[in-house]
Coordinates of C-alpha atoms in Angstrom, one line a residue:
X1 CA 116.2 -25.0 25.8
X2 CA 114.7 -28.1 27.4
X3 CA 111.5 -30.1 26.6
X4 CA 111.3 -33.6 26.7
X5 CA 109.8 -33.3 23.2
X6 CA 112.7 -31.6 21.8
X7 CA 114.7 -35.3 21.6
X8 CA 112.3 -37.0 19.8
X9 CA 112.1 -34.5 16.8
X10 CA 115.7 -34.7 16.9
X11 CA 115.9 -38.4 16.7
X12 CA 112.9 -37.9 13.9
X13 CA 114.5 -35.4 11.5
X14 CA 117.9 -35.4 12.9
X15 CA 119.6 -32.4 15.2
X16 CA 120.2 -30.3 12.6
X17 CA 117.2 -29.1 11.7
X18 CA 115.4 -28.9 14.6
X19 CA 116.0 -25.1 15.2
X20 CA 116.2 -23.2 18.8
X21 CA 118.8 -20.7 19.2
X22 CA 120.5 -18.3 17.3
X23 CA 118.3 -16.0 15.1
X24 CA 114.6 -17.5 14.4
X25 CA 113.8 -13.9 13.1
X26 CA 112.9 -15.7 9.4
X27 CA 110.4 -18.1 10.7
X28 CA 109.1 -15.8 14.2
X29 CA 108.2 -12.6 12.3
X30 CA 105.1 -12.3 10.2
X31 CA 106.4 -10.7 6.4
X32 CA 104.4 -7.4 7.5
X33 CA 106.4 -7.2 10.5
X34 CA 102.7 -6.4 12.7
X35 CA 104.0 -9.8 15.4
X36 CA 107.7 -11.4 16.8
X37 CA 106.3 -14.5 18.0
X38 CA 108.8 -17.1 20.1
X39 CA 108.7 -20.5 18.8
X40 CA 110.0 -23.9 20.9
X41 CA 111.4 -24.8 18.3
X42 CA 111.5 -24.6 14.6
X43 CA 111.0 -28.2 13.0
X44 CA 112.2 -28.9 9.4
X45 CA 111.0 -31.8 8.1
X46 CA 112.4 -33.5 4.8
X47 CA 109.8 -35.8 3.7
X48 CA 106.0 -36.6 4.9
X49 CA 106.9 -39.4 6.9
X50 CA 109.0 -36.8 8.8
X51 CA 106.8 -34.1 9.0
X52 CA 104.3 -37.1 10.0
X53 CA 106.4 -38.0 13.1
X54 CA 106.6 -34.3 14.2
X55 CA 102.7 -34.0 14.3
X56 CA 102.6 -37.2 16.0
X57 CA 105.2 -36.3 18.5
X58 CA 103.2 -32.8 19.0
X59 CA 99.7 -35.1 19.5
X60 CA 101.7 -37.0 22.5
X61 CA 103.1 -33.6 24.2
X62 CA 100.2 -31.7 23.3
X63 CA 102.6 -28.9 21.7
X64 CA 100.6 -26.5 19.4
X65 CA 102.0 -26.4 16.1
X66 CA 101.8 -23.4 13.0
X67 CA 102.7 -24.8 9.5
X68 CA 104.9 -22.4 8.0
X69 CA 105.7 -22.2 4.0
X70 CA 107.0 -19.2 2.7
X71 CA 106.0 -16.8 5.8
X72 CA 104.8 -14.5 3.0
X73 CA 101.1 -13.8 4.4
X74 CA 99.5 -10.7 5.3
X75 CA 97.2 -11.7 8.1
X76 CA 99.4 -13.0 10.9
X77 CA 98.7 -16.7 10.3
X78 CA 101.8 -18.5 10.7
X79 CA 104.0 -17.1 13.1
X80 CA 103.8 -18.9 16.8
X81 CA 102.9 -16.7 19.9
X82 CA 105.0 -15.0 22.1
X83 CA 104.6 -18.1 25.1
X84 CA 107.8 -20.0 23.6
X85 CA 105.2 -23.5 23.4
X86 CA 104.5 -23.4 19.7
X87 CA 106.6 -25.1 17.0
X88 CA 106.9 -23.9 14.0
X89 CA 107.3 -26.7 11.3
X90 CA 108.3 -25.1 8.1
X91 CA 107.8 -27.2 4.6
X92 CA 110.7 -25.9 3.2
X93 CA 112.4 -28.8 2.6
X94 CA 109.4 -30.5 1.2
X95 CA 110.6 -28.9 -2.3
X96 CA 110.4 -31.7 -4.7
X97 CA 108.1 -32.0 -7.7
X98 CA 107.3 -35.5 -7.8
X99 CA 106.3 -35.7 -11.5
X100 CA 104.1 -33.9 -14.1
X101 CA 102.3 -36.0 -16.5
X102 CA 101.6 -34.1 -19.9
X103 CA 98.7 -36.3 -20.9
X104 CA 96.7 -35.9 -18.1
X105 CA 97.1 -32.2 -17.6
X106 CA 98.7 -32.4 -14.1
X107 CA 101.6 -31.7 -11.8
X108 CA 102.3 -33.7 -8.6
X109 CA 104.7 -31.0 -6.1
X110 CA 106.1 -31.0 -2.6
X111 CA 104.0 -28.4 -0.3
X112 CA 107.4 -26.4 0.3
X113 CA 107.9 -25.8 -3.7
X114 CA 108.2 -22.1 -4.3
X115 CA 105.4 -21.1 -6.5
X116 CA 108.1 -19.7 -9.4
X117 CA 109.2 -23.2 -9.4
X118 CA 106.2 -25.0 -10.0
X119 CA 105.8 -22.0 -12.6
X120 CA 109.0 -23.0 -14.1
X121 CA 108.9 -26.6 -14.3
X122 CA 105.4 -26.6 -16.1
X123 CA 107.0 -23.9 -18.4
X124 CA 110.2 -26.5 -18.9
X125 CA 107.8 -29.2 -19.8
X126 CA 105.8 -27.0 -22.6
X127 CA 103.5 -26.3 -19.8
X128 CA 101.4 -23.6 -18.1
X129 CA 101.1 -23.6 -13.9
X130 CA 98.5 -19.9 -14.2
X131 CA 99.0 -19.0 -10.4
X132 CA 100.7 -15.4 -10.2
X133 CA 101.2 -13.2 -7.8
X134 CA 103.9 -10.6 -6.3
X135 CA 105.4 -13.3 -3.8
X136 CA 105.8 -15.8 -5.9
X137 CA 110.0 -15.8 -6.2
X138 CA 109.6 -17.0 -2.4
X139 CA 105.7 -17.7 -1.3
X140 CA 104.9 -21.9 -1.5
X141 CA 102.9 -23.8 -3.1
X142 CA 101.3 -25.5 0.2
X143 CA 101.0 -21.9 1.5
X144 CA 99.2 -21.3 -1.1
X145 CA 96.3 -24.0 -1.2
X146 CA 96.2 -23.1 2.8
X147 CA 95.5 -19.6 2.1
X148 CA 93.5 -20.3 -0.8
X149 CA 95.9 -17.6 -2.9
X150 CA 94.5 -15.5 -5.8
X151 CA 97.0 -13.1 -7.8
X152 CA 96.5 -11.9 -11.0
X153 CA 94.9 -14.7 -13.4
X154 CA 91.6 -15.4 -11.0
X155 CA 89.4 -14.0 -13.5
X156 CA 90.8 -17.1 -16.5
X157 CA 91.8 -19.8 -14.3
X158 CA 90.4 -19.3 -10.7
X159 CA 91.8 -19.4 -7.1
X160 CA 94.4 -22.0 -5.9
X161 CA 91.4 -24.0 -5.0
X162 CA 90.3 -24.5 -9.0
X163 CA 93.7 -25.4 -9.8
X164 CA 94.3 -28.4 -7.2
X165 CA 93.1 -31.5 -8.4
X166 CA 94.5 -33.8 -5.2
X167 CA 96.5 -33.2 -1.9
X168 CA 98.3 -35.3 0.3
X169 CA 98.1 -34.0 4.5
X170 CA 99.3 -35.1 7.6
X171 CA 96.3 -34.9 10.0
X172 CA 96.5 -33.8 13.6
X173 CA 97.0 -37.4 15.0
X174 CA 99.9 -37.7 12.7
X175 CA 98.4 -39.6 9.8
X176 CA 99.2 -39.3 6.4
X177 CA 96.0 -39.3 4.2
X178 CA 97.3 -39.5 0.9
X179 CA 94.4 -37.8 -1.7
X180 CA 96.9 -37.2 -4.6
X181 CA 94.6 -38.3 -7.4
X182 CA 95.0 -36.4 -10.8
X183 CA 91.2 -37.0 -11.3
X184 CA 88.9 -34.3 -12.9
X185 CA 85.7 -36.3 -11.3
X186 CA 85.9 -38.3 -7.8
X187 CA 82.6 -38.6 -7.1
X188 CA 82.9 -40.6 -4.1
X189 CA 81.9 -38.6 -0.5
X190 CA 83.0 -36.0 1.4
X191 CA 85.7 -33.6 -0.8
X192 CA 88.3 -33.8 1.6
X193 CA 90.8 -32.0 -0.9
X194 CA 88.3 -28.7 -0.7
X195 CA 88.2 -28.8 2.8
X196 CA 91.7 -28.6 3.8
X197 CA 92.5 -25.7 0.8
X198 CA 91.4 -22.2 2.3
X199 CA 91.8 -23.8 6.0
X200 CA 95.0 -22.1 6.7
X201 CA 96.9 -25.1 8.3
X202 CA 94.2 -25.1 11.1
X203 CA 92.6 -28.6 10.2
X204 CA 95.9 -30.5 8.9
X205 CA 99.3 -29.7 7.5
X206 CA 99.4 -29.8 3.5
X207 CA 102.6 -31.9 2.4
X208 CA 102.2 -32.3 -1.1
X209 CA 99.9 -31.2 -4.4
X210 CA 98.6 -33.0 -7.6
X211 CA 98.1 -29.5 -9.8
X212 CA 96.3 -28.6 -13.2
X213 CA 98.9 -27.6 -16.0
X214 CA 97.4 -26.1 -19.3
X215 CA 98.5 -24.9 -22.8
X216 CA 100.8 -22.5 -22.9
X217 CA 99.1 -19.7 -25.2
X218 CA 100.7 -18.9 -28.7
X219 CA 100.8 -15.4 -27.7
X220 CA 100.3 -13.3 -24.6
X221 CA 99.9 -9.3 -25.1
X222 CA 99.4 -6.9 -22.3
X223 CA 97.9 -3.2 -22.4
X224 CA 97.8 -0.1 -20.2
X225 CA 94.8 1.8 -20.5
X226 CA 93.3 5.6 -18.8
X227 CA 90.2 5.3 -17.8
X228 CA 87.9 8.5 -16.5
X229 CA 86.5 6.2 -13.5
X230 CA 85.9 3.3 -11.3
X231 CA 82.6 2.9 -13.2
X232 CA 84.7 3.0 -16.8
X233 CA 87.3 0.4 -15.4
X234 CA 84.1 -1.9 -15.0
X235 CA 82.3 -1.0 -18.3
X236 CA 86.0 -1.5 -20.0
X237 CA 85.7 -5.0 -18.4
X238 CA 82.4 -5.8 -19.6
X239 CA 83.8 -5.2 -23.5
X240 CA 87.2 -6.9 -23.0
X241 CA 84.7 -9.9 -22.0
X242 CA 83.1 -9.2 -25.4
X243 CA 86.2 -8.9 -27.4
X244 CA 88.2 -11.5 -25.8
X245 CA 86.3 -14.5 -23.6
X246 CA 88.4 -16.7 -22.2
X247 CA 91.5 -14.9 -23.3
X248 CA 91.3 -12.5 -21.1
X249 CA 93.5 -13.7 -18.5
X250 CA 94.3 -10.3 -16.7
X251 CA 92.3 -7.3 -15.7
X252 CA 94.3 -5.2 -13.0
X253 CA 92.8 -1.4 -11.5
X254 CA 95.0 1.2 -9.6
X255 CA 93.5 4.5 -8.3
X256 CA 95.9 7.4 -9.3
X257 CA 97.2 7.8 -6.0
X258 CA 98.7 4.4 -5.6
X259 CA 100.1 5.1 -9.1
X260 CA 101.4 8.4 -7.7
X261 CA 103.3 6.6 -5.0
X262 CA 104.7 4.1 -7.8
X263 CA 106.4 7.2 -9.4
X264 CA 107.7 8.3 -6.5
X265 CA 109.5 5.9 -5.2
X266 CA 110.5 3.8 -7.9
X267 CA 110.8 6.7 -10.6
X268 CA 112.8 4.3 -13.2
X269 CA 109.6 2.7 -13.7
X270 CA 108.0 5.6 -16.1
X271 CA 104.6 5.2 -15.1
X272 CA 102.0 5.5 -18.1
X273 CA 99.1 7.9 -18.0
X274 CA 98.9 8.0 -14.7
X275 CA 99.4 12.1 -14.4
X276 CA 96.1 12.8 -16.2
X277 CA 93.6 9.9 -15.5
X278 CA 92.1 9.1 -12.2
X279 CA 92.7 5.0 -12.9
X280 CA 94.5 3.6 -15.0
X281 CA 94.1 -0.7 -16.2
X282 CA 96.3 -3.4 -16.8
X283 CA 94.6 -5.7 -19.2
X284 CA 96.5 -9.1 -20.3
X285 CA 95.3 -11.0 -23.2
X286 CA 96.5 -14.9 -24.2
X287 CA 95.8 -15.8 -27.3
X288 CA 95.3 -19.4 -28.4
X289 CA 96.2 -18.7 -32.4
X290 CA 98.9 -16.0 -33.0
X291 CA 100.2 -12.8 -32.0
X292 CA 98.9 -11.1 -34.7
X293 CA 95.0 -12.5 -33.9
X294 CA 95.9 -11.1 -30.1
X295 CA 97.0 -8.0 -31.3
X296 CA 94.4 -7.6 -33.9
X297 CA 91.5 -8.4 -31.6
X298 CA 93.3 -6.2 -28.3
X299 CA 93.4 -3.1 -31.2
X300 CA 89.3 -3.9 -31.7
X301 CA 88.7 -3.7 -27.8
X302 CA 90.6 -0.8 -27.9
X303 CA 89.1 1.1 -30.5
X304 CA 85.3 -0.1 -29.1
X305 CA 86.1 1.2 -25.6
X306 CA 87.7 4.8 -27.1
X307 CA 84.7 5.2 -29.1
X308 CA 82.6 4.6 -25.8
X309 CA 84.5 6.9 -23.9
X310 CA 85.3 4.5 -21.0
X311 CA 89.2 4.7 -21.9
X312 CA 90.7 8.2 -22.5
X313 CA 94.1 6.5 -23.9
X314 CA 95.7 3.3 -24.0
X315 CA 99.3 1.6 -25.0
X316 CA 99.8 -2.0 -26.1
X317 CA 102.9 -3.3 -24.8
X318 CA 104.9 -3.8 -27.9
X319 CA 108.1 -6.6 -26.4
X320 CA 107.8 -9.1 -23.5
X321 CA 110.3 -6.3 -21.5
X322 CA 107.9 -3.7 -22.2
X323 CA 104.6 -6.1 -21.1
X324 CA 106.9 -7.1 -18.2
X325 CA 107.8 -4.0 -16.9
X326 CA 103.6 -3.0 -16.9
X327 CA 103.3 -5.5 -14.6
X328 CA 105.8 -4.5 -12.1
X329 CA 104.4 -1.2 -11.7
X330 CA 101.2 -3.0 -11.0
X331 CA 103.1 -5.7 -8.4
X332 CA 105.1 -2.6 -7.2
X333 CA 102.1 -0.6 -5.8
X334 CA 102.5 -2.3 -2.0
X335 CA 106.2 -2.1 -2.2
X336 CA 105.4 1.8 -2.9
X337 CA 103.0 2.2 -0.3
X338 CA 105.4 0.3 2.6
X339 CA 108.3 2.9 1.6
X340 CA 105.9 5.8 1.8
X341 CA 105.2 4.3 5.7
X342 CA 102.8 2.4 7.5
X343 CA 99.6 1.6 6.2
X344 CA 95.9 0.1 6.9
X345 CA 95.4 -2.6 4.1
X346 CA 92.1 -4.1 3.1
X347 CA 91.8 -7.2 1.3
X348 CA 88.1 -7.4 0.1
X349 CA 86.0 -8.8 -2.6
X350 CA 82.4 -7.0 -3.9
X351 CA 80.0 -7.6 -6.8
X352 CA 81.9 -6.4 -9.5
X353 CA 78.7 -4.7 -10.5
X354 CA 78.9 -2.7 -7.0
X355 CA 82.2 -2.1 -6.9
X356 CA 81.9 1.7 -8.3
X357 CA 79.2 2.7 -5.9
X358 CA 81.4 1.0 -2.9
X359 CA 84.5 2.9 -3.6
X360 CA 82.2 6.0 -4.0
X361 CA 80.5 5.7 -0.7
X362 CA 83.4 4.2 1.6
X363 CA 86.0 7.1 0.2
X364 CA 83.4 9.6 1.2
X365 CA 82.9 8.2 4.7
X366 CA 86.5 8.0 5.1
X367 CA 87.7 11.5 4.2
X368 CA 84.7 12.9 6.1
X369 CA 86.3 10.8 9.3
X370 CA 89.7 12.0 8.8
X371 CA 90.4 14.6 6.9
X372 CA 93.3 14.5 4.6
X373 CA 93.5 10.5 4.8
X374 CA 94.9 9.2 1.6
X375 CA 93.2 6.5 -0.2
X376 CA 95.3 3.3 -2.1
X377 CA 93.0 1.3 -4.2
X378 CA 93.9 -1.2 -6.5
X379 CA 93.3 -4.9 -7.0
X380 CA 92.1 -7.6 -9.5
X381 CA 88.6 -6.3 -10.8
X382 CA 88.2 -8.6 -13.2
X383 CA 87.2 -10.9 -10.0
X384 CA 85.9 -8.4 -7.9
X385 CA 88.9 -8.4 -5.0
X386 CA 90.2 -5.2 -4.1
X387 CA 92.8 -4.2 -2.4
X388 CA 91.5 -0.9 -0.4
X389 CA 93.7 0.8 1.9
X390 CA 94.3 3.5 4.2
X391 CA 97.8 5.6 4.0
X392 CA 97.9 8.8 6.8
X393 CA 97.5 11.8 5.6
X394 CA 101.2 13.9 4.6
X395 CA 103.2 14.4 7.1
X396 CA 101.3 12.6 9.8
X397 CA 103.2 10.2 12.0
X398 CA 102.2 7.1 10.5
X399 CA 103.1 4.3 14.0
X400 CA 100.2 6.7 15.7
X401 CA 97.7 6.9 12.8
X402 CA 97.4 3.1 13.2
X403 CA 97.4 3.0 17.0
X404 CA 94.4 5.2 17.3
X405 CA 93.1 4.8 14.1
X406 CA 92.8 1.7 13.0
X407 CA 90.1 0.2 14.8
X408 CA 87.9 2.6 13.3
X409 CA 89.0 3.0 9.8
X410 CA 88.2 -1.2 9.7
X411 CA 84.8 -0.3 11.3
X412 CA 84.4 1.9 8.5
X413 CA 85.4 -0.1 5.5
X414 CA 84.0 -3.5 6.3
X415 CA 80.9 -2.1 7.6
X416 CA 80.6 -0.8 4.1
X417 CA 82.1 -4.0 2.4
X418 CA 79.0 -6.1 4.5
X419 CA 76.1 -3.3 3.0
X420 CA 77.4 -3.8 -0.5
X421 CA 77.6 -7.7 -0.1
X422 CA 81.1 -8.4 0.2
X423 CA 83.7 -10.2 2.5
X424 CA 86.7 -8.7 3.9
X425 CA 88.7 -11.2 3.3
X426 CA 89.1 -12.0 -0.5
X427 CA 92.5 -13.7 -1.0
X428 CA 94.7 -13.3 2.1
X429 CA 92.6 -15.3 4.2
X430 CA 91.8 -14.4 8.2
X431 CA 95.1 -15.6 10.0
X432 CA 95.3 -14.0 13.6
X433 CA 94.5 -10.5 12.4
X434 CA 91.2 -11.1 11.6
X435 CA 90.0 -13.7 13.4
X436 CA 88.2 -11.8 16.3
X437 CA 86.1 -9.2 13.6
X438 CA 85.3 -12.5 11.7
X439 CA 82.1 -13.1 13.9
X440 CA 81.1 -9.8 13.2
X441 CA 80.8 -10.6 8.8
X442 CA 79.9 -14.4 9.0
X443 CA 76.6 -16.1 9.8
X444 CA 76.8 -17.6 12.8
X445 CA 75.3 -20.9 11.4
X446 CA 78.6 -20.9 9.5
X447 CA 80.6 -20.2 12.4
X448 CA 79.2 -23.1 14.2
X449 CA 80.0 -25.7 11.6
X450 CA 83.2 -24.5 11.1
X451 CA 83.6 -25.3 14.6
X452 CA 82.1 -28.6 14.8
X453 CA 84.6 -29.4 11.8
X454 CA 87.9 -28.0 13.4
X455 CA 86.6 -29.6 16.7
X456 CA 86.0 -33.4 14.8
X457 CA 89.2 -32.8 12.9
X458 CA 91.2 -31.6 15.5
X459 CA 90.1 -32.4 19.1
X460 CA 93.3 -31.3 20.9
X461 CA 93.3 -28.2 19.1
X462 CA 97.0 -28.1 18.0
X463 CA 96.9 -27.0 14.5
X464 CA 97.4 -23.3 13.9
X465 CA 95.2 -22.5 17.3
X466 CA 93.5 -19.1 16.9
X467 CA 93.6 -18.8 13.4
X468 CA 90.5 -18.3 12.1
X469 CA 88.9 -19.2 14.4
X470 CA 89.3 -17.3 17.4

């Protein structure tokens, strides 16, 4: 493959890891398998003053590039298209954490650091890193900020966003702005840092990461509980809140289909209650003090919620295996739901408070549409984003119930997320996929600064074109 840029990334990060033959399956393919793009090349950087001279080199050539971490998102958002003119420059070998100082509560990582990692090296250090989610053995921590990742701990500790402090970024001219202050206030201008997290790689690429570590708890106990109904799930919320505060640190709904495919597939799992309740909750509780205070105050939740009949049973993990195998059912619902075939997924965020008469009224619409359509919800509650999608009906051939059905089944849902004051994109961001129904769920005033920013920020429009914006 020739283009005259092709020599200066090779004189920049040397021959070896600038990538154009052979299999680029790994870095072409979105994880979802929905696009094979065709990159120019695949650049792999192994420092910022690299990755600095690939963006510059890109600036000079006008070459489009699509900051790549783990490739583990599910909205088409860094893969290159299928014209062969986009690089792909991949962080991976930005993998170093640069330091964590105890005192001050913080972590400085490399962008390309996989977030079990980061997890891991707070934990070595006596430390807690609280983002978790199902990708984290290979998804990255500069993925992350971009995408503005959730998971499972939201509801304690926040998004990605709450738990960056600083961020070091290559901008599209090729300059390194270097932002990696482990300050809690920085009152000075613009926030920068909060403008580049959640802008998926279209404004600047993300090298590196000052992060907030915490406490570990003194005891962390998780519980599986029935409940009769979406509405109980959210009343059972409003008591663990009650009984717990701040140590609530997980609050997880399935629907009992989802659970349903979760036994099927994966049968070593043993399921709890899923047979005879129509949800079922995954509550986790970290406790400053002791186990037995955790355990002690999760048995007082419990009893509470029996007694108000918005849990119809409920088991308390009684060994970290026990509590770790609750939560790979949980993590194993989309890994269920892509062996049972090809589905329509949803990644939205409601009112909490409006969540029941959501699912209530977008069910109905949907199994009036198409009859016999099966319905996968799950999702964090405790933070209002759900995860609300659309499996054919048995037996149906699944490649055609997306091809002519899934334009309308979107219509359906996020016509319903908009009346009950959601977004339709809680945690996965907008990528590609979304990126033309976006106009469609966001003011227009907010369109049109989003465009004056990309368009100040990025004139030749080489980051991540399309994404987001389309």
């Amino acid at each position: 493959m020739s283009h005259p840029v092709l020599d200066t990334f090779r004189s920049a990060i040397g021959a070896e890891h600038v990538l154009t033959e052979g299999d680029l399956s790994a870095w072409e393919q979105d994880w979802r398998q929905r696009m094979r793009g065709k990159a120019l090349a695949v650049l792999r950087p192994g420092s910022t003053a690299e990755a600095a001279a690939c963006v510059r080199a890109c600036a000079a050539h006008g070459v489009a590039i699509v900051p790549q971490g783990g490739n583990t998102g599910l909205v088409v958002g860094s893969v290159p298209d299928a014209s062969g003119r986009q690089v792909v420059l991949s962080t991976t070998r930005l993998n170093a954490v640069r330091g964590i100082d105890a005192a001050n509560l913080t972590m400085t990582a490399e962008a390309g650091c996989v977030l079990q990692n980061v997890q891991q090296a707070a934990r070595d250090a006596g430390l807690l890193f609280p983002l978790s989610l199902a990708a984290e053995g290979s998804c990255t921590i500069g993925g992350n900020l971009a995408a503005n990742a959730g998971g499972t701990q939201v509801l304690r500790y926040g998004n990605a966003r709450e738990l960056c402090l600083g961020l070091e970024v290559v901008t599209p001219q090729g300059d390194i702005w270097n932002g990696l202050t482990g300050l809690r206030k920085d009152n000075t201008g613009y926030d920068l840092r909060n403008l580049y997290i959640g802008s998926e790689g279209t404004l600047g690429l993300i090298t590196a990461a000052t992060l907030k570590l915490y406490p570990l708890p003194a005891a962390r106990l998780t519980a599986w509980a029935a409940v009769p109904s979406i509405a109980a799930a959210v009343d059972l919320l409003g008591l663990a809140q009650k009984f717990l505060g701040s140590s609530l640190t997980g609050f997880e709904a399935m629907c009992q289909f989802a659970l349903q495919l979760v036994d099927r597939h994966y049968p070593q799992l043993r399921v709890p209650l899923w047979q005879g309740s129509p949800w079922c909750v995954l509550l986790e509780n970290s406790d400053d003090e002791s186990e037995a205070h955790a355990r002690a105050r999760f048995e007082a939740l419990l009893e509470a919620a029996l007694e108000a009949g918005c849990v119809s049973d409920a088991v308390v993990a009684e060994s970290l295996a026990q509590a770790k195998n609750l939560w790979h059912i949980r993590e194993s619902v989309p890994l269920a739901q892509a062996a049972e075939g090809l589905n329509i997924k949803h990644d939205i965020s409601i009112p909490i408070s409006r969540i029941p008469e959501f699912v209530q009224a977008t069910d109905a619409l949907l199994t009036q549409a198409i009859p016999g359509v099966r319905l996968v919800d799950f999702g964090h509650l405790g933070d209002g984003n759900l995860h609300y999608n659309v499996q054919a009906p048995e037996g149906a051939d699944a490649a055609e119930f997306l091809r002519t059905q899934e334009e309308r089944i979107n219509d359906i849902v996020y016509g319903s997320v908009k009346a009950h004051g959601g977004s339709i994109s809680a945690e996965h961001g907008v990528g590609s996929l979304k990126a033309h129904t976006l106009p469609h769920y966001k003011p227009a005033v907010a369109l049109d600064l989003m465009r004056a920013i990309k368009g100040a920020l990025d004139p030749q429009n080489i980051m991540n074109p399309g994404r987001v914006l389309a």
